PDB file of C-alpha atoms in Angstrom:
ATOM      1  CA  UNK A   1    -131.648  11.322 -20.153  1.00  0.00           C
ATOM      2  CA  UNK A   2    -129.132   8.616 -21.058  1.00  0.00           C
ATOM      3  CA  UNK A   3    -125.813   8.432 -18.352  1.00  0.00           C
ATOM      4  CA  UNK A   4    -124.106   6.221 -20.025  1.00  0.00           C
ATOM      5  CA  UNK A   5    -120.142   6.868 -19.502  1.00  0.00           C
ATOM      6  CA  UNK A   6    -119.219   6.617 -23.332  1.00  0.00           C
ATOM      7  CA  UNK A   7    -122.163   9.355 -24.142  1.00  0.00           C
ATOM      8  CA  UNK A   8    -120.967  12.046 -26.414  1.00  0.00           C
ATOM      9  CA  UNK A   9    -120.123  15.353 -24.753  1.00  0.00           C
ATOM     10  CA  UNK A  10    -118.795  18.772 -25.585  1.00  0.00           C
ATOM     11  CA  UNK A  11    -115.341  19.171 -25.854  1.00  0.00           C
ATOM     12  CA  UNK A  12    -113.885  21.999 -23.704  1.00  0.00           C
ATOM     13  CA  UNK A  13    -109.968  22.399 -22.247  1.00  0.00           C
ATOM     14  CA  UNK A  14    -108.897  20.404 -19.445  1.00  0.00           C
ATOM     15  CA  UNK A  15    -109.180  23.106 -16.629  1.00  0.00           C
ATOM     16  CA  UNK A  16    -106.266  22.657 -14.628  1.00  0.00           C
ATOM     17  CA  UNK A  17    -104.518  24.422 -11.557  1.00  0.00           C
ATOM     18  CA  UNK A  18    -100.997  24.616 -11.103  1.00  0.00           C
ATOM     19  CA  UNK A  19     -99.364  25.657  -6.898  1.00  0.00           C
ATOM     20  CA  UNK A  20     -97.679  28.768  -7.185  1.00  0.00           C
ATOM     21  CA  UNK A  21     -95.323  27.446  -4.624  1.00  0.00           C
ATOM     22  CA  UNK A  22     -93.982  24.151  -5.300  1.00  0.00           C
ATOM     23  CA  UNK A  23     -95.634  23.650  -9.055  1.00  0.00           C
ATOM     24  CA  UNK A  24     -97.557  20.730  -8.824  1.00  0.00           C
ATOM     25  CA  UNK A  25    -100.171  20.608 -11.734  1.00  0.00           C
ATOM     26  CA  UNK A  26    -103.706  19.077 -10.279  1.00  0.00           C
ATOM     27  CA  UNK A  27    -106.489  18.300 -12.175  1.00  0.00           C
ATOM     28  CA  UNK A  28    -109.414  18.720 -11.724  1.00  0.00           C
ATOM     29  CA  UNK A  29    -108.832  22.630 -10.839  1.00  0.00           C
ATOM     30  CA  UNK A  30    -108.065  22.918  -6.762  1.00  0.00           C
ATOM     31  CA  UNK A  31    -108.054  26.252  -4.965  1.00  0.00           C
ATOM     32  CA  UNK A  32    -104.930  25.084  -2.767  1.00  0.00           C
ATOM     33  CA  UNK A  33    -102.294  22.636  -3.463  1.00  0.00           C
ATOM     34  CA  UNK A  34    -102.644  18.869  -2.876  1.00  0.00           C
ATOM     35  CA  UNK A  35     -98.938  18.655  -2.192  1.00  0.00           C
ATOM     36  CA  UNK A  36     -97.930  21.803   0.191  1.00  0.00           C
ATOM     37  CA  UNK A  37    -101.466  23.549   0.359  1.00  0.00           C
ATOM     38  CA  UNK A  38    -100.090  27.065  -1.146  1.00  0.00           C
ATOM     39  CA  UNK A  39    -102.318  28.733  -3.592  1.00  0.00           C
ATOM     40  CA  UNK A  40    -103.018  27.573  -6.996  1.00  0.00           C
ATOM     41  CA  UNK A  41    -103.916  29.235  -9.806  1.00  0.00           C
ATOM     42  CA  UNK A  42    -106.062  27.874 -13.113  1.00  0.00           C
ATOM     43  CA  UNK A  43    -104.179  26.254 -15.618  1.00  0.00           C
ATOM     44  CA  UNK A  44    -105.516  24.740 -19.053  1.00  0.00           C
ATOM     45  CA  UNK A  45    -103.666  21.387 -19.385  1.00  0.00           C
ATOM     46  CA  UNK A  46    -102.619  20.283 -22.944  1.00  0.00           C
ATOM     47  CA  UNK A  47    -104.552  17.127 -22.983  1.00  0.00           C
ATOM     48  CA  UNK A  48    -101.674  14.981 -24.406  1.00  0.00           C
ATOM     49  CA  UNK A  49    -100.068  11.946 -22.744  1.00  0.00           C
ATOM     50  CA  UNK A  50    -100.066   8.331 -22.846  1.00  0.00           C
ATOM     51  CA  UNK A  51    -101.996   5.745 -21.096  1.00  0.00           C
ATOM     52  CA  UNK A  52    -100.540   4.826 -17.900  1.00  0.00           C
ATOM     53  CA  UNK A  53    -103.344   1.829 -16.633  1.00  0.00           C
ATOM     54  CA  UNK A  54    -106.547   0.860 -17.806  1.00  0.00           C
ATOM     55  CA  UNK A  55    -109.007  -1.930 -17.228  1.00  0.00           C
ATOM     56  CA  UNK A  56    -112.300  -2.670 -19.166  1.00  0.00           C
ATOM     57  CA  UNK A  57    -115.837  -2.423 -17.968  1.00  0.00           C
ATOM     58  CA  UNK A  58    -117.585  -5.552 -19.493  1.00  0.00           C
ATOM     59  CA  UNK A  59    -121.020  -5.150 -17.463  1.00  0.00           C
ATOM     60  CA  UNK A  60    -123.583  -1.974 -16.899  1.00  0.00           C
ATOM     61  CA  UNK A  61    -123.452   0.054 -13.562  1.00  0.00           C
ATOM     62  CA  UNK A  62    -126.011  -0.304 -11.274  1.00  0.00           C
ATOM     63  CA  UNK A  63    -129.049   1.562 -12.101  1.00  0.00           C
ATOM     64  CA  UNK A  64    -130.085   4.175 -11.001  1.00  0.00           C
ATOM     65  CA  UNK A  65    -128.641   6.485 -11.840  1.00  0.00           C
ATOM     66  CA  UNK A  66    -127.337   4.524 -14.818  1.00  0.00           C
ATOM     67  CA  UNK A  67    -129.754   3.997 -17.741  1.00  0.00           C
ATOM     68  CA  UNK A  68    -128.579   1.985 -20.607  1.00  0.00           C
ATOM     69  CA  UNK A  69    -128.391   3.484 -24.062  1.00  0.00           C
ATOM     70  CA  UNK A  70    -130.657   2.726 -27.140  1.00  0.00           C
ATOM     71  CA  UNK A  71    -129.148  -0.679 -28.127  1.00  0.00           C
ATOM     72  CA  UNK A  72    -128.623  -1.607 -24.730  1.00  0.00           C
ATOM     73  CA  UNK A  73    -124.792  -1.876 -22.962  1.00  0.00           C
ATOM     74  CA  UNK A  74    -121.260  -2.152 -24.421  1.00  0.00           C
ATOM     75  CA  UNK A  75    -118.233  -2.955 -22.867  1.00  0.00           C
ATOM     76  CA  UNK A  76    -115.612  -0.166 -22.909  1.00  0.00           C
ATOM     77  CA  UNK A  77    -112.274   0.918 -21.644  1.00  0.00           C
ATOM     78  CA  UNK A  78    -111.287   3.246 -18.553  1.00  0.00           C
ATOM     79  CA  UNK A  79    -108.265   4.524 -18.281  1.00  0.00           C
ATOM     80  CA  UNK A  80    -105.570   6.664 -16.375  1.00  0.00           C
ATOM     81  CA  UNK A  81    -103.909   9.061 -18.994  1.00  0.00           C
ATOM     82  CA  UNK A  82    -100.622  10.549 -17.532  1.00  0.00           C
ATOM     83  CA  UNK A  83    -100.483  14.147 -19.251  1.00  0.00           C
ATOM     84  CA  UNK A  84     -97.097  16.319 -20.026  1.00  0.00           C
ATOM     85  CA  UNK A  85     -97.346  18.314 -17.178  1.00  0.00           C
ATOM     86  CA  UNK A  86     -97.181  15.512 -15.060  1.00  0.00           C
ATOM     87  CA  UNK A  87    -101.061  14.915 -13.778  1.00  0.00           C
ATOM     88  CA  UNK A  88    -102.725  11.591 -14.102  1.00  0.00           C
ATOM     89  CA  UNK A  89    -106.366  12.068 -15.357  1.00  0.00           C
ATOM     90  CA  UNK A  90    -109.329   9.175 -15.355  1.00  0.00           C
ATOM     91  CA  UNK A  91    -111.426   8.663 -18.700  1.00  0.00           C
ATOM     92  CA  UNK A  92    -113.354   6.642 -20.902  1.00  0.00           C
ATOM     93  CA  UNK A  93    -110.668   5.453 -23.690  1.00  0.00           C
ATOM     94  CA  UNK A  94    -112.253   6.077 -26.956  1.00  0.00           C
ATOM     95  CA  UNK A  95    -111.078   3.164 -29.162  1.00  0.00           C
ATOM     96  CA  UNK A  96    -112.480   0.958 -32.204  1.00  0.00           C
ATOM     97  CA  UNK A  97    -110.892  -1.828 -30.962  1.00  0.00           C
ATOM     98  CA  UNK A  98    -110.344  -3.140 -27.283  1.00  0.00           C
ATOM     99  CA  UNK A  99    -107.882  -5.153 -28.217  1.00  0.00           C
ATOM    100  CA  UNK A 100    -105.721  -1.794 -29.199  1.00  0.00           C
ATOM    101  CA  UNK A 101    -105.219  -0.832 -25.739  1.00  0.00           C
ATOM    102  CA  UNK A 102    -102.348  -0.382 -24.564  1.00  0.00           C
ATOM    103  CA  UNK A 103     -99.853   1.056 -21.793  1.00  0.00           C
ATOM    104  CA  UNK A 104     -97.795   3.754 -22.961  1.00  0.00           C
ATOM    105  CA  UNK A 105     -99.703   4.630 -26.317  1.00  0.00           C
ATOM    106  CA  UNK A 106    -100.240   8.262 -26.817  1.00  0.00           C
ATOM    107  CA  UNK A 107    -103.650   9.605 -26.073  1.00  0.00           C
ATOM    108  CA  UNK A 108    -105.283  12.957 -26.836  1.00  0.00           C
ATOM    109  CA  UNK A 109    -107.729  14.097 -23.594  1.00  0.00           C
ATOM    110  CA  UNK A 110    -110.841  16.188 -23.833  1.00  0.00           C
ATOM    111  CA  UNK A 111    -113.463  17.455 -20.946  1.00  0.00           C
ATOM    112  CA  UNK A 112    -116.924  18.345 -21.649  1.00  0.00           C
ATOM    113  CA  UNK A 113    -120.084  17.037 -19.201  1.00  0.00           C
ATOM    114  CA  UNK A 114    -118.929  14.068 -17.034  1.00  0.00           C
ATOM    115  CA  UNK A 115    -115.913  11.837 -17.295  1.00  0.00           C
ATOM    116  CA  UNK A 116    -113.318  12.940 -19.749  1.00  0.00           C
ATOM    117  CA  UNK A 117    -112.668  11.083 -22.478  1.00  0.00           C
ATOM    118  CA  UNK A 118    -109.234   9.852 -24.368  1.00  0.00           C
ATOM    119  CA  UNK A 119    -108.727   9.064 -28.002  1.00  0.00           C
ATOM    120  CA  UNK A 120    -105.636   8.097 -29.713  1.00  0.00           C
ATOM    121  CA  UNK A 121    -103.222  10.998 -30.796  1.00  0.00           C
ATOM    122  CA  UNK A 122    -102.820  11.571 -34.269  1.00  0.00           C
ATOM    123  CA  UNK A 123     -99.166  11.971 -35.812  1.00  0.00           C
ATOM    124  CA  UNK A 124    -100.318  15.546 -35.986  1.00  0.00           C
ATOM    125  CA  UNK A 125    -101.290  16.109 -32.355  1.00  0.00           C
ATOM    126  CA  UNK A 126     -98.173  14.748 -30.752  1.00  0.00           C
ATOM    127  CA  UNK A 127     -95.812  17.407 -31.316  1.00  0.00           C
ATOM    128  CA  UNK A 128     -99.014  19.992 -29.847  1.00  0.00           C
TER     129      UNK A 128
END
C-alpha cells in the first residue's frame, strides 16, 4: 500500500466545527473550542481560499512508513490554504507546474484519506 502524500484520494467535504460561543471555525472538526473552549458544533467548510505559505518537498520521507510510488519520488508542494471562513488548512498543492506557486492565488480544498489536497480554483468555483 503506497503512502505517498500526493496519492489520489476520495474527495469528501471539509468537516469543520464552528464554537457556538465566540464563532471560531476549526478544522479539523473539535468537540470544544480552541479559542474559549465552549461547545462546537460540525460545520462543512467551503473549501475555497487562497494560499497563504507553502514550501516544496524536494526529497522522500523517511521510510517506513513511507513507500515510494511506482516511478519512484517527485518533488511536490505543501501548503497552508487560508479558507473564507477564516481557518488555515495544511495540504498537498496540486499543481502542473512548481514554478506556479504562489501566495495569495486562489485554491479549491478537498478531504478524502490523509492530507487534504488543494488545486487551483477555476473562474467558475470562485464565486461558490
Amino acid at each position: 500500500m503506497a503512502t505517498d502524500p500526493r496519492s489520489p484520494t476520495v474527495a469528501v467535504g471539509l468537516q469543520g466545527s464552528c464554537c457556538s460561543g465566540c464563532a471560531v471555525t476549526a478544522y479539523p472538526a473539535e468537540d470544544a473550542c480552541p479559542r474559549c473552549g465552549g461547545p462546537a458544533e460540525p460545520a462543512v467548510l467551503q473549501g475555497t481560499g487562497r494560499l497563504w505559505t507553502w514550501t516544496v518537498q524536494r526529497y522522500a520521507p523517511k521510510s517506513p512508513p513511507y513507500q515510494a510510488p511506482p516511478g519512484g519520488f517527485v518533488p511536490f508542494a505543501l501548503g497552508y490554504v487560508e479558507l473564507v471562513e477564516g481557518v488555515r488548512v495544511a495540504a498537498v498543492l496540486e499543481v502542473d507546474d512548481l514554478d506556479d506557486v504562489r501566495i495569495g492565488m486562489p485554491l479549491t480544498v478537498t478531504a478524502g484519506h490523509g492530507v487534504p489536497r488543494a488545486r487551483p480554483t477555476t473562474p467558475g468555483e470562485e464565486g461558490s
